XYZ file of C-alpha atoms in Angstrom:
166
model
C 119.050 73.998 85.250
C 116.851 72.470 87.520
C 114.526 70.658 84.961
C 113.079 67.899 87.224
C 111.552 70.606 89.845
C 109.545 71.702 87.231
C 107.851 68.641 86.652
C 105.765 67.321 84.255
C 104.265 69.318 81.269
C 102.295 67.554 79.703
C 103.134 63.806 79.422
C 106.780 64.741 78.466
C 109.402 66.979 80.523
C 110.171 70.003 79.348
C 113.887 69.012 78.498
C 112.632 65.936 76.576
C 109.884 68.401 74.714
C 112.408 70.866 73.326
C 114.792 68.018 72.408
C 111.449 66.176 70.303
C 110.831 69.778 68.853
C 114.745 70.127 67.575
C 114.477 66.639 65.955
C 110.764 67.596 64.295
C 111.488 71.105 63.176
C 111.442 71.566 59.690
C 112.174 75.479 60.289
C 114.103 77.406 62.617
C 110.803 79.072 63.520
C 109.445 75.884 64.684
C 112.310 75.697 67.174
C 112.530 79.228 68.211
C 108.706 78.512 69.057
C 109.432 75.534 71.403
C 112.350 77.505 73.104
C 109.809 80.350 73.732
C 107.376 78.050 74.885
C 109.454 76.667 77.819
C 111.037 79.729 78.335
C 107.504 80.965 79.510
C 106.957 78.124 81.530
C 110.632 78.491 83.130
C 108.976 82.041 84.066
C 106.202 80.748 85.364
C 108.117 78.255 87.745
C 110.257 80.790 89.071
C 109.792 82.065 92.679
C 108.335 85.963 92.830
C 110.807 88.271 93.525
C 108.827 90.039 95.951
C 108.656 86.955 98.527
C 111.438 86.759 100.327
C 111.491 83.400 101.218
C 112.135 82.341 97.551
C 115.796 84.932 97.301
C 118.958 84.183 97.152
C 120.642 84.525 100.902
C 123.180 86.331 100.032
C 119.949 89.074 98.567
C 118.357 88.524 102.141
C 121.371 89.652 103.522
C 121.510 92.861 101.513
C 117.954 93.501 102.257
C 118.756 93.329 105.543
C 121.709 95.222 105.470
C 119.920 98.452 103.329
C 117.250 98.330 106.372
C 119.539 98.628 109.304
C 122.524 100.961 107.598
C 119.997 102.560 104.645
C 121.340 106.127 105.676
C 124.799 105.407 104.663
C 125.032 102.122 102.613
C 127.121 101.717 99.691
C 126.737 99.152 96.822
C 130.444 98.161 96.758
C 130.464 97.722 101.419
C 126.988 95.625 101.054
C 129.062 93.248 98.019
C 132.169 92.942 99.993
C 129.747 91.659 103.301
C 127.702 89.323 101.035
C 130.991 88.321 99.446
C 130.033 89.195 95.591
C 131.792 91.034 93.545
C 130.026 94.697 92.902
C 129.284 93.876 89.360
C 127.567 90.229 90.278
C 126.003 91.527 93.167
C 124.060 94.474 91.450
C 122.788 92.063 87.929
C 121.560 89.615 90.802
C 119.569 92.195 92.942
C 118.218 93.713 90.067
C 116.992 90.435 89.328
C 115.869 89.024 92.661
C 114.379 92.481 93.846
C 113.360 94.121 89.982
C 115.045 97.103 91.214
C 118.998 98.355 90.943
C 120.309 98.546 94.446
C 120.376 102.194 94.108
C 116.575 102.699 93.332
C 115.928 100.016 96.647
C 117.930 102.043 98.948
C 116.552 105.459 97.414
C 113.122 103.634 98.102
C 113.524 102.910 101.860
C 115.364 105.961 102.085
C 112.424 108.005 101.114
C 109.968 105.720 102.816
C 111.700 106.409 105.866
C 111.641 109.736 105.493
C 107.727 109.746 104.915
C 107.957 108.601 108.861
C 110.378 110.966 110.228
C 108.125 113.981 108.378
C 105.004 112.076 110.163
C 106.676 111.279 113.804
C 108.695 114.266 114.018
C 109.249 117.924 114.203
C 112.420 117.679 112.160
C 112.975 120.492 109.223
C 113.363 119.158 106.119
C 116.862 119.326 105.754
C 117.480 117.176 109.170
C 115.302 114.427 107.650
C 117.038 114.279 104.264
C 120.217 114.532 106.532
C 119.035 111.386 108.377
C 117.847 109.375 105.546
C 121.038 109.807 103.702
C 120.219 112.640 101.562
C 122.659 115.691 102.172
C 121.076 117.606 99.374
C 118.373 119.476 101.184
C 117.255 120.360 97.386
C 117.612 116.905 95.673
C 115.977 115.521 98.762
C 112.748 117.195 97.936
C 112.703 117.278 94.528
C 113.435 113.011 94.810
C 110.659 113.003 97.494
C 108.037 114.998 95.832
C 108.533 112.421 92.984
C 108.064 109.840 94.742
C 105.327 110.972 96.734
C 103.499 113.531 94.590
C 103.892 116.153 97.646
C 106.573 118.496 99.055
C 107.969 116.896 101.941
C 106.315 120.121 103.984
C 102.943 119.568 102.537
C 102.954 115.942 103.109
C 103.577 116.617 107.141
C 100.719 119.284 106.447
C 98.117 117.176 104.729
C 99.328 114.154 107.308
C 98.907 116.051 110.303
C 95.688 117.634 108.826
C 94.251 114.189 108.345
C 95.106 112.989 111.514
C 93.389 115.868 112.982
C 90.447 115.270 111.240
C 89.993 111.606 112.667
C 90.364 112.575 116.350
């Protein structure tokens, strides 16, 4: 549980505090209290999810897997090559990243699209091709979602902007 990286809270350690609690608790509620209590410090000690640094390897591994294959990745392939089961593998990115593995790949997926619509002369349907997206149809609809434009207006109003700063 890792209870003496946490340090001290207090005078007492947090294991020692919820064991003083369960001995002085003249109600369940007085215990349930305590257990939230450290609870929100266990919270507190935990590394972000949106550093890197602080994930699981076999989570860095994924990451970098989605970023170099995010066209045609696949939950159960990017398991098998961090050896996890599919099940185990998609509770613990959900909880290292705070998004399902399908929502992170959609993500970069449409991110990268934002850069082919910006770089390139593609039609839409190439780019959703590209980024993994078949659907020509469920590409835009997911993209102007996510982005609030039509993927043709967004190379518009890009391209108008950058126009407008020359």
């Amino acid at each position: 549980f890792g209870w003496e990286q946490l340090g001290e809270t207090g005078s007492e350690a947090l294991p020692e505090r919820f064991k003083q609690a369960a001995e002085t608790a003249l109600h369940a509620s007085a215990l349930i209290g305590a257990a939230r209590q450290i609870a929100d410090r266990l919270l507190q000690c935990r590394p972000s999810a949106s550093s890197p640094g602080h994930m699981r390897t076999e989570i860095r591994k994924a990451i970098s897997l989605i970023a170099s294959d995010y066209a045609r990745i696949e939950l159960a392939e990017t398991a098998r090559r961090v050896s996890l089961s599919p099940s185990w593998f998609a509770a613990l990115f959900r909880t290292e990243t705070g998004q399902s593995f399908h929502d992170y790949v959609q993500e970069v997926r449409l991110n990268q699209a934002r850069g082919l619509l910006r770089t390139t002369d593609l039609k839409v349907y190439e780019v959703a091709e590209r980024v993994g997206i078949p659907n020509s149809r469920y590409f835009s609809r997911l993209f102007s979602e996510h982005v609030g434009l039509t993927p043709l207006d967004y190379r518009k109003n890009d391209r108008t902007v950058r126009q407008e700063g020359r």
